[in-house]
Coordinates of C-alpha atoms in Angstrom, one line a residue:
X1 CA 111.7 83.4 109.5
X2 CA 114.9 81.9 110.2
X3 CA 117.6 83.0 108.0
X4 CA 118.1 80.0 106.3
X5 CA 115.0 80.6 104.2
X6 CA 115.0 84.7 104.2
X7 CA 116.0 86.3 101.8
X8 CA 118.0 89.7 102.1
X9 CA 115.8 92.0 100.1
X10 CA 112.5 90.5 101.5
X11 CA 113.9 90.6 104.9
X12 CA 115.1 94.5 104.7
X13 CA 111.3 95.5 104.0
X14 CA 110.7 94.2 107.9
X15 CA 113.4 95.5 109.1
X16 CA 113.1 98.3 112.0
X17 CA 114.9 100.5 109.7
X18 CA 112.6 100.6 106.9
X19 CA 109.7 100.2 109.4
X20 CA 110.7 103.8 111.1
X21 CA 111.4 105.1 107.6
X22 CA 108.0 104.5 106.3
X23 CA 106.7 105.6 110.1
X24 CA 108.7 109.1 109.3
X25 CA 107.1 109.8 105.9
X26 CA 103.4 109.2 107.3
X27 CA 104.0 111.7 109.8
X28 CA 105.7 114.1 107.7
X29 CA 103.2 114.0 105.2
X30 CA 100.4 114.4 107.8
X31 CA 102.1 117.4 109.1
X32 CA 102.7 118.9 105.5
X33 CA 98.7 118.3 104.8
X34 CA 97.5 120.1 107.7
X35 CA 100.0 123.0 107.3
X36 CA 98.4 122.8 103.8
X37 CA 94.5 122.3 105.0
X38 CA 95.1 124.2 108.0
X39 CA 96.7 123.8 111.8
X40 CA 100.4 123.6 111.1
X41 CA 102.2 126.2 110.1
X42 CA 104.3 125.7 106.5
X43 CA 107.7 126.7 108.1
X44 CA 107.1 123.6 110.9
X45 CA 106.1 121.3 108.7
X46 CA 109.2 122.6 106.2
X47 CA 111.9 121.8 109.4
X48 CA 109.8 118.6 109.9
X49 CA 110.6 117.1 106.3
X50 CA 114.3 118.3 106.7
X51 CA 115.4 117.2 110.0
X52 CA 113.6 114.6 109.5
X53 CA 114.9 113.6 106.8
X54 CA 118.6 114.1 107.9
X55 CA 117.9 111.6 110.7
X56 CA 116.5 109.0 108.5
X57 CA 119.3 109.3 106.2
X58 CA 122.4 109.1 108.7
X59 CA 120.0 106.8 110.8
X60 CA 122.1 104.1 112.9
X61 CA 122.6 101.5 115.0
X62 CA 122.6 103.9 117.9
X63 CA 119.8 105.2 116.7
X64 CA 118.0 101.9 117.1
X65 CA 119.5 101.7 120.4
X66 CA 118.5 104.9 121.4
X67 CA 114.7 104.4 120.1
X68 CA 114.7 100.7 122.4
X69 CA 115.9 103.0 125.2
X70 CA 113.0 105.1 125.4
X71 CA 110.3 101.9 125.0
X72 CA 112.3 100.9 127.4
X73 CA 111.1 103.4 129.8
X74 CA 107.8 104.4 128.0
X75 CA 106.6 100.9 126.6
X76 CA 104.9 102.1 123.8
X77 CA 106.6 102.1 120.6
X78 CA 105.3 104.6 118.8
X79 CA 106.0 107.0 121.4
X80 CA 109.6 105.8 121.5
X81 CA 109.2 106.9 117.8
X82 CA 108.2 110.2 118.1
X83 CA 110.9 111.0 121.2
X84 CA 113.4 110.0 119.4
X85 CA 112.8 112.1 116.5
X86 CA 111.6 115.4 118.7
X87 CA 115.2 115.0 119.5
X88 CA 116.5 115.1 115.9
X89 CA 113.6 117.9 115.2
X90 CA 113.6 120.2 118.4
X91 CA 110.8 122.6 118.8
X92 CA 108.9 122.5 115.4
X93 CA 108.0 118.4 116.9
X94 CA 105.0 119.6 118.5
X95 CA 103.7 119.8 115.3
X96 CA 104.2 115.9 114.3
X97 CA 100.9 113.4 115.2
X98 CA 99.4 116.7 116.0
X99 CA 95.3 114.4 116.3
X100 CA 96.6 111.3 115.2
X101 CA 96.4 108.6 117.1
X102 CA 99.0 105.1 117.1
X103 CA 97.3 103.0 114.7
X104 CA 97.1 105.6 111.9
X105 CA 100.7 105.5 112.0
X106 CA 101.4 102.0 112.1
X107 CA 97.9 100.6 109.9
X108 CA 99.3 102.6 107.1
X109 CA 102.3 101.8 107.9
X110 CA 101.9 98.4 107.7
X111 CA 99.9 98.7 104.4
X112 CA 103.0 100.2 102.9
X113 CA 104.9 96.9 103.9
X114 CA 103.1 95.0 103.1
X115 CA 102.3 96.5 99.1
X116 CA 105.8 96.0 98.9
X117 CA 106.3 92.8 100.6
X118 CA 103.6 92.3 97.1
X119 CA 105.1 93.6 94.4
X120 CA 108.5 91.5 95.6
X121 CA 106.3 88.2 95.6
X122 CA 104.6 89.5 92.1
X123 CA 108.5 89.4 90.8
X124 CA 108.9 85.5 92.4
X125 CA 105.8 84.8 90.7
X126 CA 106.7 85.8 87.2
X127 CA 109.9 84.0 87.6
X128 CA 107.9 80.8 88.3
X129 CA 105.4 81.7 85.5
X130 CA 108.6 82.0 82.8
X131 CA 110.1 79.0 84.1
X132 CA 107.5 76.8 83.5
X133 CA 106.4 78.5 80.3
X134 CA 109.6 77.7 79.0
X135 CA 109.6 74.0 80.0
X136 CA 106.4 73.5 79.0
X137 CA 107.1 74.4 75.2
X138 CA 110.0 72.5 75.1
X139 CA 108.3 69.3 76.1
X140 CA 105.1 69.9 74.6
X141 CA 105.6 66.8 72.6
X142 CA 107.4 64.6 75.1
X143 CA 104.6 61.8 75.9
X144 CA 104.4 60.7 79.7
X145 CA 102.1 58.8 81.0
X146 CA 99.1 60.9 82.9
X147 CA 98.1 59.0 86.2
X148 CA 94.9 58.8 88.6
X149 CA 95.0 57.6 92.1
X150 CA 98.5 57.8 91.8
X151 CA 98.2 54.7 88.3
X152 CA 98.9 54.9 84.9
X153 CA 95.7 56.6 83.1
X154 CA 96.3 57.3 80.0
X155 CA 99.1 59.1 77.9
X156 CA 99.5 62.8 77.9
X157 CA 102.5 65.3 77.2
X158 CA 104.7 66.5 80.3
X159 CA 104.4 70.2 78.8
X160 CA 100.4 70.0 79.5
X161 CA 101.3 69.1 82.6
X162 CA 103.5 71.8 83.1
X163 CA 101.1 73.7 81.4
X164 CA 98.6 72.8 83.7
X165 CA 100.4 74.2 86.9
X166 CA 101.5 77.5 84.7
X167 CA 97.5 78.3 84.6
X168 CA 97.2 77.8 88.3
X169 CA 100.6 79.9 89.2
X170 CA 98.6 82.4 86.6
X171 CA 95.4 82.4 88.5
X172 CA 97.7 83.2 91.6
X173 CA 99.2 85.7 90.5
X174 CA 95.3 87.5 89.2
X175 CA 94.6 86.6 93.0
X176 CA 97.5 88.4 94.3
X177 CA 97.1 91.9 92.3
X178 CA 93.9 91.6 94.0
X179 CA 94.6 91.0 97.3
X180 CA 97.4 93.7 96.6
X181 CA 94.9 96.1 95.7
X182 CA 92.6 95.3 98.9
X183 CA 95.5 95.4 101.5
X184 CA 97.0 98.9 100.0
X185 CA 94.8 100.7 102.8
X186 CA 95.5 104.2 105.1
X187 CA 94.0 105.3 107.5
X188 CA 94.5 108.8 109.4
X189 CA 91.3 109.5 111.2
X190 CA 92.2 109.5 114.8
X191 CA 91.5 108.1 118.1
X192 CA 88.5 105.8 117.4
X193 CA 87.9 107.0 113.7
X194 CA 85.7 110.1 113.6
X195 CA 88.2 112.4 112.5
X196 CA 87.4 114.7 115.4
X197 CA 91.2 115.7 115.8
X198 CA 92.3 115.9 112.1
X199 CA 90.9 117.0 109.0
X200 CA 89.7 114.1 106.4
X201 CA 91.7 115.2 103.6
X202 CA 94.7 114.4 105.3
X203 CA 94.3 111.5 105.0
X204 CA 93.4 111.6 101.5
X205 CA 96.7 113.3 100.8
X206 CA 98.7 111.3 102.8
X207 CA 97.1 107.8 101.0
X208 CA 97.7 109.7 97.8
X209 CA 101.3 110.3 98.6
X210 CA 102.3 106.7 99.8
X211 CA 100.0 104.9 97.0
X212 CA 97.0 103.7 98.9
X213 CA 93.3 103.8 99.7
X214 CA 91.6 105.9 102.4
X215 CA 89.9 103.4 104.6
X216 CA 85.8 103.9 104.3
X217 CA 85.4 103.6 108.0
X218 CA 88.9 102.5 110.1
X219 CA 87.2 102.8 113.5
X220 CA 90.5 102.9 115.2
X221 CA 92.6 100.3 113.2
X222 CA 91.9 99.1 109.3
X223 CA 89.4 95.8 109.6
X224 CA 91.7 93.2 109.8
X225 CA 89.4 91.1 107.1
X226 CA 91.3 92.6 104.4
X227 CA 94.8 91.0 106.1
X228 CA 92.7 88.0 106.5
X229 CA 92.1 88.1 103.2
X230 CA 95.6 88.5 102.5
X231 CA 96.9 85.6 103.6
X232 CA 93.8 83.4 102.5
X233 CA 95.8 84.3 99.3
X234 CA 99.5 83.5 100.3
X235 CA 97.8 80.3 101.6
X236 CA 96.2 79.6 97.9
X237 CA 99.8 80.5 96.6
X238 CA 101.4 78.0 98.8
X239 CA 99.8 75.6 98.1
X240 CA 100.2 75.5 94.4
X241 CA 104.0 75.2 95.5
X242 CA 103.1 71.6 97.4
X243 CA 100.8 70.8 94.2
X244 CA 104.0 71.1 91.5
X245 CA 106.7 70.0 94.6
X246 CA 104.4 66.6 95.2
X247 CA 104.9 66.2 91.2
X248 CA 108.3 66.4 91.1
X249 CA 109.0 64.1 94.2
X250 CA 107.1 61.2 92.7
X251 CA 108.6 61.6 89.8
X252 CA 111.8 61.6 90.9
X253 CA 110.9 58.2 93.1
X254 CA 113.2 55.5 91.9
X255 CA 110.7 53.0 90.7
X256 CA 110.1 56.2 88.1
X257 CA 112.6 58.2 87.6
X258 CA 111.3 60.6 84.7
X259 CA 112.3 63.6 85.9
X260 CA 114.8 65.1 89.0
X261 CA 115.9 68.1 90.7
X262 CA 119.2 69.0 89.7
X263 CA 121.8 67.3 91.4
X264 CA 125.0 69.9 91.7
X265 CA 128.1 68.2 91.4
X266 CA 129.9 67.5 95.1
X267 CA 126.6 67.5 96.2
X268 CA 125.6 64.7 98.7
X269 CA 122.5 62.8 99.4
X270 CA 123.3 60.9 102.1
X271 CA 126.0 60.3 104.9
X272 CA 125.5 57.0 105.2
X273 CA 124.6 56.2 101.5
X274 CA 126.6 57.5 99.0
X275 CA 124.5 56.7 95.9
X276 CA 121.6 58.4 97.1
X277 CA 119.9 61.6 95.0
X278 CA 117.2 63.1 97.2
X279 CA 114.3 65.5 96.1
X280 CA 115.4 67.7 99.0
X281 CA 114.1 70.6 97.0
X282 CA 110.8 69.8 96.4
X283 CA 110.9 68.2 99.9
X284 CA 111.7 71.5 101.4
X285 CA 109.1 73.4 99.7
X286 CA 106.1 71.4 101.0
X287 CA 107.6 71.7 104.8
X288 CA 107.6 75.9 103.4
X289 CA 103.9 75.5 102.1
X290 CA 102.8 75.0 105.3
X291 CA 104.2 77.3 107.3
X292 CA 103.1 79.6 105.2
X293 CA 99.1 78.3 105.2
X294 CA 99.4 77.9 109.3
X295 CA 98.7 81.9 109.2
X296 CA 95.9 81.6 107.6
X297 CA 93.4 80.7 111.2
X298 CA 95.5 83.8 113.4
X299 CA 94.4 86.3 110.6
X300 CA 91.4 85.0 110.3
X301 CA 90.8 85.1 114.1
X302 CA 92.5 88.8 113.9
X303 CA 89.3 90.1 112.5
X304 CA 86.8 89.6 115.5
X305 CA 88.5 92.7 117.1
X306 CA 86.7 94.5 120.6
X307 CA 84.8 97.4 119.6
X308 CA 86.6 100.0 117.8
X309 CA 90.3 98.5 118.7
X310 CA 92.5 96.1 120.6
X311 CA 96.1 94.9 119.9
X312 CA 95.3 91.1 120.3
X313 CA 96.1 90.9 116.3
X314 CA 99.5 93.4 117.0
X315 CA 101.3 90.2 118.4
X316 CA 100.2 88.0 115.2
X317 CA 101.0 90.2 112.7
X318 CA 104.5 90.7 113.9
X319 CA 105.1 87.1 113.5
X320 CA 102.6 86.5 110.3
X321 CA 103.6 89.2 108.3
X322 CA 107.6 89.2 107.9
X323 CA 107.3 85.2 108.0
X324 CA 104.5 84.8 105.1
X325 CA 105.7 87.3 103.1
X326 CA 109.6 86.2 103.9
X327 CA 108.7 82.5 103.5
X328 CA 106.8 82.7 100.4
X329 CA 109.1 84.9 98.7
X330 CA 111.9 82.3 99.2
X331 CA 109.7 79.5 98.2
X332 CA 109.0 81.2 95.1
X333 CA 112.5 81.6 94.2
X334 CA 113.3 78.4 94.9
X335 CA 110.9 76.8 93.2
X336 CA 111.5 78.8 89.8
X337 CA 115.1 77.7 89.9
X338 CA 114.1 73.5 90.8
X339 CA 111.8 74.1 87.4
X340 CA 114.3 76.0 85.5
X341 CA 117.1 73.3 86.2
X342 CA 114.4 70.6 86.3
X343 CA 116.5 67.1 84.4
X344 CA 113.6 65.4 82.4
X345 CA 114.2 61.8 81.1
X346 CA 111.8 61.6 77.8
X347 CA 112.8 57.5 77.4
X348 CA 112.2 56.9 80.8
X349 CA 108.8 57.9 80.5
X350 CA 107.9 56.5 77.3
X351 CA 109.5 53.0 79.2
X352 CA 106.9 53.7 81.6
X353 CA 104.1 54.5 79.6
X354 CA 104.7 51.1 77.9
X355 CA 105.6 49.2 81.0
X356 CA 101.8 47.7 81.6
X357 CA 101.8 45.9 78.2
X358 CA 99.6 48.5 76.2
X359 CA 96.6 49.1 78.5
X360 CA 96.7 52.1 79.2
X361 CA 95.0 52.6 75.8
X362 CA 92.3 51.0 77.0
X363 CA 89.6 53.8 77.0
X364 CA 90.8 54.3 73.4
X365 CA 90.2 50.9 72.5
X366 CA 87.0 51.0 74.6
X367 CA 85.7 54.1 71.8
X368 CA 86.9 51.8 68.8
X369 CA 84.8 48.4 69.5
X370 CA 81.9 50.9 70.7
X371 CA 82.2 52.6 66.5
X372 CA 82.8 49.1 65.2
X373 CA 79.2 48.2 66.2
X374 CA 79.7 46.9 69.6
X375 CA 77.4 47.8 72.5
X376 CA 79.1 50.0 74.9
X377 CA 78.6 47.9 77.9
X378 CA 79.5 44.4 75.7
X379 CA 82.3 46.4 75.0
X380 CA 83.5 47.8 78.4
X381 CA 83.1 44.2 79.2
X382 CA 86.1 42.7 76.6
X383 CA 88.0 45.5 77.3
X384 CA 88.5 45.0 80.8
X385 CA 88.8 41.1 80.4
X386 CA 91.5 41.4 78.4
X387 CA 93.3 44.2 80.0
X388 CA 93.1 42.7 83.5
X389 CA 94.4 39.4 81.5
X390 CA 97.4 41.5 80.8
X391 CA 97.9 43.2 83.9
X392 CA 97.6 40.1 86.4
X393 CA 100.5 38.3 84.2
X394 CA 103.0 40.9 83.6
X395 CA 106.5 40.1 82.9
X396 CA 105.7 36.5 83.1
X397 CA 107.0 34.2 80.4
X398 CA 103.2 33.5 79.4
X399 CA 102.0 37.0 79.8
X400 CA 100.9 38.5 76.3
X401 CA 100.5 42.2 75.5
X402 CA 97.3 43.9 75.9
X403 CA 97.0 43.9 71.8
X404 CA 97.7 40.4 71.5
X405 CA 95.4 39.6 74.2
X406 CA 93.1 41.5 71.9
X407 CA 93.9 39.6 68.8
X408 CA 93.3 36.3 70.5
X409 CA 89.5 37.4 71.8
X410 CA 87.1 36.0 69.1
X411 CA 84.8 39.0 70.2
X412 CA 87.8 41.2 68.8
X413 CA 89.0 39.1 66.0
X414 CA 87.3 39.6 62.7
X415 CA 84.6 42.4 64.4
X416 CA 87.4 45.2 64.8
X417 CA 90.1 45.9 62.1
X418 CA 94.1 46.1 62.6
X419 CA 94.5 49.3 61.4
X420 CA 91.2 50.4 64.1
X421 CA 93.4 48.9 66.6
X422 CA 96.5 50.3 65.9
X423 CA 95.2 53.8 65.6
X424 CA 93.5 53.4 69.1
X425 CA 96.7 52.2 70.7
X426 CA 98.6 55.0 69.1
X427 CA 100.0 57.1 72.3
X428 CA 100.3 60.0 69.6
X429 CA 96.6 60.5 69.4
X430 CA 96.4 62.3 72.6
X431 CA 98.3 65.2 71.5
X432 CA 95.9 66.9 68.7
X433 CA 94.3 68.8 71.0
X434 CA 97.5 70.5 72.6
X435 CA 97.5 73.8 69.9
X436 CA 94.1 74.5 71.9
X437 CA 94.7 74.3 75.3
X438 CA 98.5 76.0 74.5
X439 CA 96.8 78.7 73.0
X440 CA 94.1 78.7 76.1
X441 CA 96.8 78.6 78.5
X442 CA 99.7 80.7 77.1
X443 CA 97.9 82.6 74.4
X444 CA 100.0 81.1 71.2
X445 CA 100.4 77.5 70.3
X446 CA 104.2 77.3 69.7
X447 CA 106.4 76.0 67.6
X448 CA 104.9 73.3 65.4
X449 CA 106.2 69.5 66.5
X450 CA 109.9 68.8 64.8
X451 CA 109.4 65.7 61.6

């Protein structure tokens, strides 16, 4: 990911540093099980940890340098690895990968990334989640108007809205402990999986160690459906970003204009138009949300791999990983600060609910003539006569209201009582339900409504 959208603390867990780090502690710890189980003995794997440990801890740019020498020359990376640090070691490195093969190192190694690529993103999401929580109780009264195809429906409160997208983030967040869970995999069994060159419970001590799973059956590499899996779920993620990002860019739109990312003073909109307040935010986190679901088809096709192992999903995952994780993680952040700064213009959209002359409350009104002793379909019927009436002639100096267009209907007249009418076209009347679905939502209602 370009560094525009990476942040430092994501980026550092896909860095080479931490990448031979974590590569150091698998292989220490696989020495320090088999001197316990057998094969190495304790005073090795004692200088192992220590050295090893020095190095990692005055480990350098030369260092780096010196590792890209020797893949250089050797053209295998791990190996590179493992020079390098028989240098630091001296004799007692015979003992280190002693019947491990490349992938247990670098499997594991990428399930240790990637758990805490995870528990990074986990963080972002909570941030979104208390973000929008918050918003969502302070305008759980604040009527809007709730649309369909993109047109005015009926009313509804902007906090159920928000509401709405803090149950999806929610779900997201269930879906990524679980796809935590499932990717938090090790695997030390050796060249094709058999275990034929190192003892099982190595590997059991080693996933123990780093906080992971033994792998039931690795072959050579972990079964790349559970990285397919993976980012199935940053994909899922993602796109809940475009879902609340496509919200706020149409309702920033200037034909509506009830709500706007915040606009930071000297900030500019335009270079050529000076009034101009863009939803660049919102704007950049759909462009993000797809990035981040276009890895969703390699990791798929990164599970069909030959027999026990090839590297054709090596190549994808160095681009995938650090990218999905690094994108998402700045989305997130990003998109917890646009909602937390979020400017919402209550008037504006009560001007809006009210701009089509009251028929929006046409399904109400449709319920009320149906009580009054009206058949449903006669009903329908003078409904939609008199709202289209009101639509077709709006703000024209003969256009009437949608309730006086009602009045005048001598279907309506006498048949349906004022007070009926005025109760159905009551925007108010869609809000009893919100203690519920608060409660379902956020587990507590909140504070009751002010007056």
């Amino acid at each position: 990911m370009v560094p525009r959208y990476t942040r430092p603390a994501m980026a550092a867990i896909w860095a080479a540093e931490n990448r031979y780090r974590i590569w150091f502690e698998i292989e220490a710890l696989a020495c320090e099980a088999m001197a316990q189980y057998g094969g190495v003995p304790a005073e090795a794997a004692r200088v192992v940890r220590e050295k090893g440990d020095a190095a990692m801890a005055a480990f350098s740019q030369a260092d780096l340098d010196r590792i890209d020498e020797i893949e250089a020359e050797t053209r295998h990376d791990v190996i590179a690895f493992l020079t390098w640090l028989a240098e630091k070691i001296g004799p007692e490195s015979r003992f280190v990968h002693l019947g491990m093969t490349s992938s247990d190192v670098l499997d594991t190694c990428l399930s240790v990334q990637l758990v805490q690529a995870t528990d990074m993103l986990l963080a972002d999401l909570d941030a979104v989640l208390e973000a929008l929580k918050r918003r969502a109780f302070e305008h759980k009264y604040t009527l809007t108007i709730g649309r369909s195809h993109a047109i005015h429906a009926e009313p509804t409160s902007f906090g159920l809205k928000l509401a709405g997208h803090y149950a999806e983030f929610a779900r997201n967040r269930e879906r990524l402990v679980r796809a935590r869970a499932e990717i938090a995999t090790c695997a030390i069994s050796g060249a094709v999986g058999t275990y034929a060159h190192v003892d099982p419970r190595v590997e059991t001590f080693v996933a123990g160690k780093l906080g992971l799973e033994p792998e039931g059956v690795s072959t050579q590499v972990i079964p790349r459906d559970r990285h397919a899996a993976y980012f199935c779920t940053l994909a899922v993620i993602a796109s809940g970003i475009e879902r609340l990002a496509i919200e706020v860019r149409h309702l920033q739109r200037s034909e509506v204009r009830e709500a706007e990312e915040f606009f930071h003073p000297g900030q500019k909109g335009s270079s050529a138009m000076p009034h101009k307040r863009n939803p660049v935010l919102s704007e950049n986190l759909t462009g993000l949300a797809r990035l981040v679901r276009a890895h969703v088809i390699p990791a798929l096709e990164n599970v069909a791999l030959w027999h026990e192992r090839d590297i054709s999903h090596s190549s994808v995952e160095r681009n995938i990983c650090p990218d999905g994780t690094i994108g998402l993680d700045f989305a997130l952040a990003r998109l917890a600060g646009m909602m937390e700064k979020l400017v919402i213009y209550p008037d504006r959209m009560m001007a809006n609910l009210e701009s089509l002359g009251g028929v929006v409350h046409s399904g109400e009104v449709l319920l009320a003539l149906a009580r009054a002793g009206i058949l449903r379909e006669d009903a329908y019927r003078i409904v939609q006569r008199n709202a289209m009436a009101t639509w077709t002639r709006l703000g024209e100096p003969d256009g009437r209201t949608f309730r006086e267009n009602l009045d005048a209907d001598p279907e309506v007249a006498g048949r349906v009582p004022a007070e009926v009418l005025d109760a159905a076209m009551n925007s108010d009347s869609h809000l009893g339900a919100l203690d519920h679905s608060y409660t379902r939502v956020f587990g507590e209602a909140g504070p009751a409504r002010a007056g």
